[in-house]
Short mmCIF file of C-alpha atoms in Angstrom, two decimals:
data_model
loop_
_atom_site.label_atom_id
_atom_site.label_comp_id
_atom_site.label_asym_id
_atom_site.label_seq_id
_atom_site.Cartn_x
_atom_site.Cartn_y
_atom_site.Cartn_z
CA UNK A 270 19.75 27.42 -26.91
CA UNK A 271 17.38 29.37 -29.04
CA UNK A 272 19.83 28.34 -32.45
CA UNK A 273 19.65 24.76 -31.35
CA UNK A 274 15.26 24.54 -30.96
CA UNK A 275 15.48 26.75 -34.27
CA UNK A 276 17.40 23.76 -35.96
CA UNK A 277 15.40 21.28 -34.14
CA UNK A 278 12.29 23.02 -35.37
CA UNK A 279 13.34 22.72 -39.40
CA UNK A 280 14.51 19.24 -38.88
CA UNK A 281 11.16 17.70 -37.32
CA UNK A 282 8.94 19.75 -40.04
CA UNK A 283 10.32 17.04 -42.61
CA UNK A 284 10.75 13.96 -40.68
CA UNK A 285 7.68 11.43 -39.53
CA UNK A 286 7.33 11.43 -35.75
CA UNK A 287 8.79 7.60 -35.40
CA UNK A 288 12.35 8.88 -37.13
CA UNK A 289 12.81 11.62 -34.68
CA UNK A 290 11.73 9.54 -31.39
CA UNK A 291 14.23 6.70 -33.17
CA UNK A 292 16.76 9.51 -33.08
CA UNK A 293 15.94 10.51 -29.51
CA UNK A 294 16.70 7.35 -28.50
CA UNK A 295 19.86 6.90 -30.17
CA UNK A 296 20.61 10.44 -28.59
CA UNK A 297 19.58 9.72 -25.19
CA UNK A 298 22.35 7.41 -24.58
CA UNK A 299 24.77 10.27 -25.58
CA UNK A 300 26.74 13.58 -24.37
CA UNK A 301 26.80 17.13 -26.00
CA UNK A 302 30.31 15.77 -26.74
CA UNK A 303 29.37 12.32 -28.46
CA UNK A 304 26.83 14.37 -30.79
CA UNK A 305 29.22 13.14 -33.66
CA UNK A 306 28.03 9.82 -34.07
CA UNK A 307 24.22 10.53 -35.03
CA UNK A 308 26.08 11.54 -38.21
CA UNK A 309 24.23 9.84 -41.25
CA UNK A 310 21.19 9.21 -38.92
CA UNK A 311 18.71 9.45 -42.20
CA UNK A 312 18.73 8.01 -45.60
CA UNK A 313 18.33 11.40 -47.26
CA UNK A 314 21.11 13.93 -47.70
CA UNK A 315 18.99 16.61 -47.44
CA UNK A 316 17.89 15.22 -43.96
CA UNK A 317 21.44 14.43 -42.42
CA UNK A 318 22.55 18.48 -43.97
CA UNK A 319 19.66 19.67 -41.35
CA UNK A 320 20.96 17.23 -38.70
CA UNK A 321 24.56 18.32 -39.10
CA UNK A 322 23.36 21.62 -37.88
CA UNK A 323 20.85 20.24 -35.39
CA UNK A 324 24.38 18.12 -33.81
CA UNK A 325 26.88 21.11 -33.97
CA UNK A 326 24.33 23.56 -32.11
CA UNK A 327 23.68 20.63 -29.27
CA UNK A 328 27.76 20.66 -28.97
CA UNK A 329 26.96 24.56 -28.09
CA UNK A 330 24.39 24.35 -26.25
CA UNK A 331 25.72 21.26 -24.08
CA UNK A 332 22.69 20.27 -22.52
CA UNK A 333 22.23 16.67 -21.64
CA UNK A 334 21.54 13.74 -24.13
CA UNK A 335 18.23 13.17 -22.11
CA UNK A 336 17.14 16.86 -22.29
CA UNK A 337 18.35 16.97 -26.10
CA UNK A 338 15.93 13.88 -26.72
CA UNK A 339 13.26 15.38 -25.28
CA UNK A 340 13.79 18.61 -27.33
CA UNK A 341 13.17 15.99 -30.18
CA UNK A 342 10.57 14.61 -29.47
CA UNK A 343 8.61 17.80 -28.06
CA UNK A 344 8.85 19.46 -30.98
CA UNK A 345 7.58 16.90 -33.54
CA UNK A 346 4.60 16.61 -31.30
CA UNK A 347 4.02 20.46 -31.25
CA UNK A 348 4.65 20.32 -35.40
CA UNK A 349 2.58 17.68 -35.89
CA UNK A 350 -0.17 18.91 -33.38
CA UNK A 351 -0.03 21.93 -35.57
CA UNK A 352 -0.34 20.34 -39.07
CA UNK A 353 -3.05 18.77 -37.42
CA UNK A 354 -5.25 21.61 -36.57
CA UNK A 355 -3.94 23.42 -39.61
CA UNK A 356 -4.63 22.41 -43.48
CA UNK A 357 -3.37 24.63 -46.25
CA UNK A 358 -4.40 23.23 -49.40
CA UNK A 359 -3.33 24.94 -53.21
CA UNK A 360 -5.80 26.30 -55.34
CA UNK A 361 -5.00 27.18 -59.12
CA UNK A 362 -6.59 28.08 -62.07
CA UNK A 363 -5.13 28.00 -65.84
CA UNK A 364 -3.50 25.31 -67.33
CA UNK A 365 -3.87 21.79 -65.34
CA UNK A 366 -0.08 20.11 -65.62
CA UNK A 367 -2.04 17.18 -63.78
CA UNK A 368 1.33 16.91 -61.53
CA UNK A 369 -0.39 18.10 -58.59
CA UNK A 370 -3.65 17.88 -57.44
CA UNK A 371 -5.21 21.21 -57.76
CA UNK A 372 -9.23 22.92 -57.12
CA UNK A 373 -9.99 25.92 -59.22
CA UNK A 374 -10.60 29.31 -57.81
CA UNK A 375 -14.61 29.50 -58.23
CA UNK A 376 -14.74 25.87 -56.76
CA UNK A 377 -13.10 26.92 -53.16
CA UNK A 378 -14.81 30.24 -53.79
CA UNK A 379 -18.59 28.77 -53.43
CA UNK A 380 -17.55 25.94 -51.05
CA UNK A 381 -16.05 29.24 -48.47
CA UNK A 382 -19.10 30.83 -48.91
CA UNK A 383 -21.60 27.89 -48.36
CA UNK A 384 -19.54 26.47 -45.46
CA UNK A 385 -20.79 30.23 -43.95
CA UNK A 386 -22.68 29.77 -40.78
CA UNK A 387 -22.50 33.41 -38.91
CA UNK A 388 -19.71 35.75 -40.86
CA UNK A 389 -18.55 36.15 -44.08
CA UNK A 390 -15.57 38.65 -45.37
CA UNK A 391 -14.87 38.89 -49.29
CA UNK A 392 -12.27 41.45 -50.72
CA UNK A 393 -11.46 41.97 -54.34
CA UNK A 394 -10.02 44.82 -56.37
CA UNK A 395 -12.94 44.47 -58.80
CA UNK A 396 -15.87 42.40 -58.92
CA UNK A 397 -18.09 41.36 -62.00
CA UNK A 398 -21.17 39.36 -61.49
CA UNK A 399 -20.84 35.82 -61.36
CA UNK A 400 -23.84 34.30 -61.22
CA UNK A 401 -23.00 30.78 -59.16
CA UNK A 402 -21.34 32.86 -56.46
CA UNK A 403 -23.79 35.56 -56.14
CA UNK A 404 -26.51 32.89 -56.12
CA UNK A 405 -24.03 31.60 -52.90
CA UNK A 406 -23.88 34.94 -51.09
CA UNK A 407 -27.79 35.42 -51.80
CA UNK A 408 -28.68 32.04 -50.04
CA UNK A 409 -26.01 32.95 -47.19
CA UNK A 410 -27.49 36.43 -46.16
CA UNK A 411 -30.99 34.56 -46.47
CA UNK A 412 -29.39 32.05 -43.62
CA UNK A 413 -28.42 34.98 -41.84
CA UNK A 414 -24.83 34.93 -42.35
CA UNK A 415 -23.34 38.90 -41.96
CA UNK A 416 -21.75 39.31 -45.34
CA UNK A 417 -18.74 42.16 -45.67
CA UNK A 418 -17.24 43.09 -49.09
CA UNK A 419 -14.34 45.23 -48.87
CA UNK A 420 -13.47 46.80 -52.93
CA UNK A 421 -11.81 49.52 -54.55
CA UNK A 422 -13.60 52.39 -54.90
CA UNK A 423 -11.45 54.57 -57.09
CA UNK A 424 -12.87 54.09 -60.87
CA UNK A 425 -9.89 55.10 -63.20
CA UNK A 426 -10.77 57.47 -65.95
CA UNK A 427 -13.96 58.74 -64.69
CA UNK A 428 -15.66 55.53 -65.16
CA UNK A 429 -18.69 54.07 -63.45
CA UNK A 430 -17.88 50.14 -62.80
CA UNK A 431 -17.90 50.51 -59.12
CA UNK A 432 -20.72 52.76 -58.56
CA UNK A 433 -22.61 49.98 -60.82
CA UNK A 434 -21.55 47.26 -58.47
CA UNK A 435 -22.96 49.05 -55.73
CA UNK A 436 -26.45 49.40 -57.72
CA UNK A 437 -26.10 45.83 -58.20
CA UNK A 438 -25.72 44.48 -54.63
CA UNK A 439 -28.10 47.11 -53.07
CA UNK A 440 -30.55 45.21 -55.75
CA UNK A 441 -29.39 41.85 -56.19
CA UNK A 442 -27.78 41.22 -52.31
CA UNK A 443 -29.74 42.97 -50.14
CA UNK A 444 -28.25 42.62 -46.68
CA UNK A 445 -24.40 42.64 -47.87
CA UNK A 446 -22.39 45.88 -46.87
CA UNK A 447 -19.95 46.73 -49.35
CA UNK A 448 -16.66 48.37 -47.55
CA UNK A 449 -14.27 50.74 -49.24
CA UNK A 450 -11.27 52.23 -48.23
CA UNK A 451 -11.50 56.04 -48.59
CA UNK A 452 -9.48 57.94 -50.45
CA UNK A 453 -8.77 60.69 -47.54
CA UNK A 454 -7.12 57.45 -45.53
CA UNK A 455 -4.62 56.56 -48.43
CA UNK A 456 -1.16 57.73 -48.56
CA UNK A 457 -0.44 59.38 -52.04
CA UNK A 458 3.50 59.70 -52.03
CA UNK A 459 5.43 59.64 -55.13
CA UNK A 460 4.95 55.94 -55.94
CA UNK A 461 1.49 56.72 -56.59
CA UNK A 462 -1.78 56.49 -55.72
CA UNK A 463 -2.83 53.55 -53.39
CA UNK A 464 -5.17 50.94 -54.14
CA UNK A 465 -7.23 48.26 -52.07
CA UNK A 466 -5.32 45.37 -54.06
CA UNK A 467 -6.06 42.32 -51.24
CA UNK A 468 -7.77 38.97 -52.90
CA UNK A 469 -9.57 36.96 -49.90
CA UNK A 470 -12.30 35.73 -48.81
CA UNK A 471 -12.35 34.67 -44.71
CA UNK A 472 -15.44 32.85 -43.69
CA UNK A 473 -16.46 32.20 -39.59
CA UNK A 474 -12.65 33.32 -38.80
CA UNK A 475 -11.93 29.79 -39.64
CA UNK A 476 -11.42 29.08 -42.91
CA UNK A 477 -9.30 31.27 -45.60
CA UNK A 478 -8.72 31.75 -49.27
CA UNK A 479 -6.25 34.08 -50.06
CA UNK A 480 -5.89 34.49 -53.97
CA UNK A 481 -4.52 36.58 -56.83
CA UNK A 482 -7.81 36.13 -58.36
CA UNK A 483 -10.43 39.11 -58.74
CA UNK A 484 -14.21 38.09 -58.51
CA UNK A 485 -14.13 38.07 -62.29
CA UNK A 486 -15.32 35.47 -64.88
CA UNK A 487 -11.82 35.53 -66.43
CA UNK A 488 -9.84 35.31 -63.01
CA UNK A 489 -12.00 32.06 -62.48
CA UNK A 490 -11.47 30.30 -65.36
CA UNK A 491 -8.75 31.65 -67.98
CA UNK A 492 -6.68 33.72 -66.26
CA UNK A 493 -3.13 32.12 -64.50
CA UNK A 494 -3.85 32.67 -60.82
CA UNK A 495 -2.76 30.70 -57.59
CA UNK A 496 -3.70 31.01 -54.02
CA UNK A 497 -3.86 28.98 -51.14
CA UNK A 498 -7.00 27.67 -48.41
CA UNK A 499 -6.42 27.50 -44.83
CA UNK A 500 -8.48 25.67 -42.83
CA UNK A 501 -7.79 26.12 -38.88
CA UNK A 502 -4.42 27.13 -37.71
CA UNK A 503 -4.05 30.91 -36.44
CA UNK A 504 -4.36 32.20 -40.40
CA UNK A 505 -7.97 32.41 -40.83
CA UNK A 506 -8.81 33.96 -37.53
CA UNK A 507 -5.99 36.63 -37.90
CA UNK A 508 -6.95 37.90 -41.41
CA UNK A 509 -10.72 38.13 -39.96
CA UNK A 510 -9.59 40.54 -36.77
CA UNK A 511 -7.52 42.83 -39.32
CA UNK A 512 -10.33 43.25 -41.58
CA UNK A 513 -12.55 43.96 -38.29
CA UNK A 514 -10.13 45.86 -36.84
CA UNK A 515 -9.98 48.14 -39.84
CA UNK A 516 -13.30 48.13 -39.49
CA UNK A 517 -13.37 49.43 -35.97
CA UNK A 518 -10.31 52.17 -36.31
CA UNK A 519 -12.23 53.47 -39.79
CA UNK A 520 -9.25 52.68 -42.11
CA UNK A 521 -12.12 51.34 -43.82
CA UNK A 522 -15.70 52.36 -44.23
CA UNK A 523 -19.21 50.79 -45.43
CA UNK A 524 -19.95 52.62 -48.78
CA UNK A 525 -23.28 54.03 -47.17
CA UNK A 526 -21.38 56.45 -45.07
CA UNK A 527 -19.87 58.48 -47.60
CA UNK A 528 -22.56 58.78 -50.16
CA UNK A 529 -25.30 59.13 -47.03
CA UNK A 530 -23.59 60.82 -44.21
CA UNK A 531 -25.30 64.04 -43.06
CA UNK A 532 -23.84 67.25 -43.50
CA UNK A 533 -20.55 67.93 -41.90
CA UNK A 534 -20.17 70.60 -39.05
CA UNK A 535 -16.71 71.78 -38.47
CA UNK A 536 -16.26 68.66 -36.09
CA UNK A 537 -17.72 65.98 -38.68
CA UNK A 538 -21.02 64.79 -38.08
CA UNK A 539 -22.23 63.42 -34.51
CA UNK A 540 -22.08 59.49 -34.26
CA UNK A 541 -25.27 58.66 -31.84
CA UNK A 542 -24.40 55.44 -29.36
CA UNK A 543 -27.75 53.30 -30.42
CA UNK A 544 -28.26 53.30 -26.33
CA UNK A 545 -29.42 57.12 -26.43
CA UNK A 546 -32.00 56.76 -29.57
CA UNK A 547 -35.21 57.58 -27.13
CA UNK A 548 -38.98 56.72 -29.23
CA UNK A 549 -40.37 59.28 -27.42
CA UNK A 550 -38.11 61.90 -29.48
CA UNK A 551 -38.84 62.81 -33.02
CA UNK A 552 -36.11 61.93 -35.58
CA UNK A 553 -35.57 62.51 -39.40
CA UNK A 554 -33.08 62.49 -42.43
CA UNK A 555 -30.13 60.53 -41.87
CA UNK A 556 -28.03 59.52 -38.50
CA UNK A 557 -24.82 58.31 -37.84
CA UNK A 558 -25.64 55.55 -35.15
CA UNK A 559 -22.73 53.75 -33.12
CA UNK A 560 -23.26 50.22 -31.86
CA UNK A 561 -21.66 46.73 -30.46
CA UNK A 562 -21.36 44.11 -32.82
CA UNK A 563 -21.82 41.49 -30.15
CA UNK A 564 -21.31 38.01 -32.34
CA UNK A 565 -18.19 39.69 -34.02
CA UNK A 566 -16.90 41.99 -31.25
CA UNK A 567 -15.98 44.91 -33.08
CA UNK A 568 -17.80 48.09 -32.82
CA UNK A 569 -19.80 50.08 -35.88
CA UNK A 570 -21.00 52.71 -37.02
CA UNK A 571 -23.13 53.10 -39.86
CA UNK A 572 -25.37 55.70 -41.11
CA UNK A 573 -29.22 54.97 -41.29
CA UNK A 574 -32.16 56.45 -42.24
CA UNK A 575 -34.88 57.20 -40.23
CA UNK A 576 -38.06 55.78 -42.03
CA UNK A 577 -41.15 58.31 -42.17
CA UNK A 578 -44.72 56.72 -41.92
CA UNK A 579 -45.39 56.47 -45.31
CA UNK A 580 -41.92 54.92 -46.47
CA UNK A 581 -42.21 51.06 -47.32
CA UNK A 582 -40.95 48.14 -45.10
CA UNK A 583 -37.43 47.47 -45.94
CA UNK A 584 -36.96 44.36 -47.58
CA UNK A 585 -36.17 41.10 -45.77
CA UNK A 586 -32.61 41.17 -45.16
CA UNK A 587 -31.75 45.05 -44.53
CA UNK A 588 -30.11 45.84 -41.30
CA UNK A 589 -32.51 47.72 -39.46
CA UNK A 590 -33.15 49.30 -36.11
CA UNK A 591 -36.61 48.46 -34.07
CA UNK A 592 -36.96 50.96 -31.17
CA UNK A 593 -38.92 48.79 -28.30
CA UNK A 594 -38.25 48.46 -24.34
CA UNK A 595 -34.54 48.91 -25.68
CA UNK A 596 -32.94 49.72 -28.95
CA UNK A 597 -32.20 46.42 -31.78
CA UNK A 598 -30.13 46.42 -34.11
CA UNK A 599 -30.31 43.54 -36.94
CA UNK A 600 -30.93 42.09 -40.47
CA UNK A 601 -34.85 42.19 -40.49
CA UNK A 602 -37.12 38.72 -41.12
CA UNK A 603 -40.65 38.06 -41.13
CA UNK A 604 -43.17 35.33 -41.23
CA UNK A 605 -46.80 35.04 -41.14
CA UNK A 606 -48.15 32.43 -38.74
CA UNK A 607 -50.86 31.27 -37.23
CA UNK A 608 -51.88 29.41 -33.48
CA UNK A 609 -52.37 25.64 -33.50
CA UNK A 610 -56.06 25.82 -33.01
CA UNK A 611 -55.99 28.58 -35.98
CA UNK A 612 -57.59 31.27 -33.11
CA UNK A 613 -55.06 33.78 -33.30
CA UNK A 614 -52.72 35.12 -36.43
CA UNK A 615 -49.40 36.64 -36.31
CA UNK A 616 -46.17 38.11 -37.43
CA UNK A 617 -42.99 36.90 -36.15
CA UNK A 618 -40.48 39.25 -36.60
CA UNK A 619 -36.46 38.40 -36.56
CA UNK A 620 -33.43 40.41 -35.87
CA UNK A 621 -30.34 38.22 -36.81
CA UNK A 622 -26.68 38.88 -37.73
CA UNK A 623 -25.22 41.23 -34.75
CA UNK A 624 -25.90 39.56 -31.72
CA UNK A 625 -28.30 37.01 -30.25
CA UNK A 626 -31.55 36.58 -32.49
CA UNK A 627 -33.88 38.72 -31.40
CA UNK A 628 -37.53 37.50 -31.85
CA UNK A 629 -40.75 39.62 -32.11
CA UNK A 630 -44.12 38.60 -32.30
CA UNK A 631 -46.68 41.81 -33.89
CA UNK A 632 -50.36 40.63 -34.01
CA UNK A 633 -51.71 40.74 -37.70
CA UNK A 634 -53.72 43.59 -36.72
CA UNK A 635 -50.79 45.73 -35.61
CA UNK A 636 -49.09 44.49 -38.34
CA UNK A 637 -49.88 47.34 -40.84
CA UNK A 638 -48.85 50.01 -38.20
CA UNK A 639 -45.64 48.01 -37.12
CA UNK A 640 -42.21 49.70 -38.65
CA UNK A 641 -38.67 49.89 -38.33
CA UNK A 642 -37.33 52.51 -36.37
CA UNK A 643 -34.48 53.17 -39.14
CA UNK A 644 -32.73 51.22 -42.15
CA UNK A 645 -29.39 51.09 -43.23
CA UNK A 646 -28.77 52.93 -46.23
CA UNK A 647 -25.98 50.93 -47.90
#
C-alpha cells in the first residue's frame, strides 16, 4: 500500500485537481484487476509513464476501485492544500536570460527584513556593509523586532574583517546580537577546519530565504548566485527552531560571551537564573545571567554588565535588565511625556523584544537617578 500512495503522491503533484477526480471517476467503476484500461488516461506521455506505475501498484495492492478513487482524490486535495499554504518562489542574481521571472537577492533581502514584525534571523559567512539593508535592520530593531546574526568568526590570515564587523554593528545596529559558532564546538578532522558556511535569512518563523549569496555588495549584484523564498509551509518555521535550538544547546554563542565572559574557575563561570538577581545585593564586573525568552521560547544566556552609578544610560535599543518588584529583561525605550492638563511630566520607559512589553513610567524628577540594573555587552 505504501508503493501505491507513493505513486499516487508523484502523479497528483503534476496534474490539476479536475484530471485526477475525472480519473477517479473513470476508476471508480473499476477492479484492481480492470486497472488496465485507464491506460492513456492523459494527453502527456510523461503523465500516462507516472500512471502506468500508479495502475500496476493498485493491481498489488488490490484494494477496491471506490477506495482507489478516493486515494485520488485525497491526495490532490492534501497537495494542493499544501501548495496552498506553501509558496517557494526563485531568487537569482547575475545575468537575466528573461526566460523566467526572477527577483534579485538584495530585493527579497530588504522585503524579509521589512516584512519583520517580532524576530529576525540573518546568517552569512561574511558580511560587508550595505547600506539599504542595514538602513532595514536599523528601522526593524527601532520597531522592536529581536534581530540575530549568526557569522563566521574565524578571520583567515590573522586578519581583522570580523572583529571590524562587530565594531560596526555595536555602533551602527545597536540592539542586534551577532552569533558565532566557536571554534572549541567545531570538529577539525582531516578535511579541515570547519566553517559557519549557511546563507539565510528567516524572518517571524514564517518566511525564508535561503541563498548562496553572502551579505556582500558583489553577492547582490555581480556575482552568479541562486536561492529560493519560502513563504508558509513547514520550511520557514523549521530553519527558525534549528537556529534557536543551537542557540539553546550553545552550539552557537552571542559574540559578547567570549570576548566578555568573566574569568573561568575550573568549572567555567557560574550562569545566574535572572530569578535570583536580588537589588538588595551589591553586584559588579560582568555576569553570566540565564533567562526565558518568552516570545521565542528558547532559553539564553548572555553575559551583561552590571552598570556602576556613574556609567551612562545605554542607548535606546540595548538589551538591558531593570531590577524592580521582579527582574526584566528587554531592549530598552524611552519617551518624554507629559499629562493632558500639562500638571505632571514623565518618562515612559519600554522593555520590548523577549516577552510581553513591559511598560514603566519614572517621574522626570526620578528620572536622573533611574538606571538599568545591567546591559548587554555585545
Amino acid at each position: 500500500m505504501d508503493k501505491l500512495l507513493d505513486a499516487i503522491c508523484r502523479l497528483v503533484s503534476n496534474q490539476h485537481p479536475n484530471q485526477i477526480r475525472a480519473l477517479a471517476n473513470k476508476a471508480r467503476t473499476l477492479s484492481s484487476t480492470d486497472a488496465g484500461r485507464l491506460a492513456g488516461f492523459f494527453n502527456s506521455q510523461a503523465a500516462n509513464h507516472v500512471l502506468s506505475e500508479v495502475v500496476e501498484e493498485w493491481r498489488q495492492a488490490a484494494c477496491s476501485g471506490a477506495e482507489f478513487a478516493g486515494l485520488l482524490v485525497g491526495a490532490s486535495h492534501g497537495h494542493m492544500s499544501e501548495k496552498a499554504r506553501e509558496n517557494i518562489e526563485l531568487v537569482w542574481s547575475g545575468p537575466d536570460t528573461h526566460h523566467v521571472p526572477v527577483r534579485r537577492s538584495e530585493q527579497v533581502y530588504i522585503e524579509l527584513i521589512e516584512s519583520a514584525a517580532e524576530s529576525l534571523f540573518i546568517g552569512s559567512y561574511v558580511w560587508v556593509n550595505i547600506p539599504k539593508i542595514e538602513t532595514a535592520i536599523r528601522d526593524a530593531i527601532e520597531r522592536g523586532v529581536d534581530v540575530r546574526m549568526l557569522l563566521e568568526s574565524s578571520d583567515k590570515d590573522g586578519g581583522t574583517f570580523f572583529r571590524d564587523t562587530v565594531k560596526r554593528v555595536a555602533k551602527e545596529l545597536v540592539g542586534a546580537t551577532i552569533y558565532v559558532w566557536p571554534l572549541e564546538n567545531r570538529d577539525s578532522g582531516a578535511g579541515g577546519f570547519p566553517s559557519m558556511h549557511a546563507k539565510c535569512v528567516v524572518a517571524d518563523g514564517e518566511r525564508a530565504f535561503l541563498t548562496s549569496a553572502n551579505l556582500t555588495s558583489a553577492a547582490m549584484d555581480k556575482n552568479i548566485e541562486t536561492g529560493v523564498l519560502a513563504y508558509g509551509g513547514i520550511v520557514p518555521g523549521m530553519l527558525s527552531r534549528q537556529l534557536l535550538n543551537m542557540i539553546t544547546q550553545g552550539d552557537i554563542q552571542a559574540y559578547s560571551q567570549a570576548a566578555y565572559a568573566p574569568p573561568a574557575a575550573d568549572s567555567g563561570p557560574k550562569v545566574i537564573d535572572i530569578k535570583e538577581l536580588d537589588q538588595n545585593r551589591q553586584y559588579s564586573g560582568s555576569l553570566l545571567i540565564g533567562y526565558r525568552n518568552e516570545k521565542l521560547e528558547v532559553d539564553e544566556t548572555r553575559t551583561f554588565r552590571v552598570l556602576a552609578e556613574d556609567d551612562e544610560l545605554p542607548p535606546k535599543g540595548a538589551l538591558v535588565i531593570i531590577l524592580g518588584d521582579k527582574p526584566l529583561v528587554g531592549r530598552y525605550l524611552w519617551q518624554k511625556q507629559q499629562s493632558m492638563n500639562g500638571e505632571r511630566t514623565y518618562y515612559s520607559v519600554t522593555m520590548r523584544g523577549q516577552g510581553s512589553h513591559n511598560a514603566i513610567e519614572v517621574e522626570e524628577i526620578n528620572w536622573p537617578m533611574f538606571r538599568p540594573f545591567a546591559v548587554d555587552v555585545s
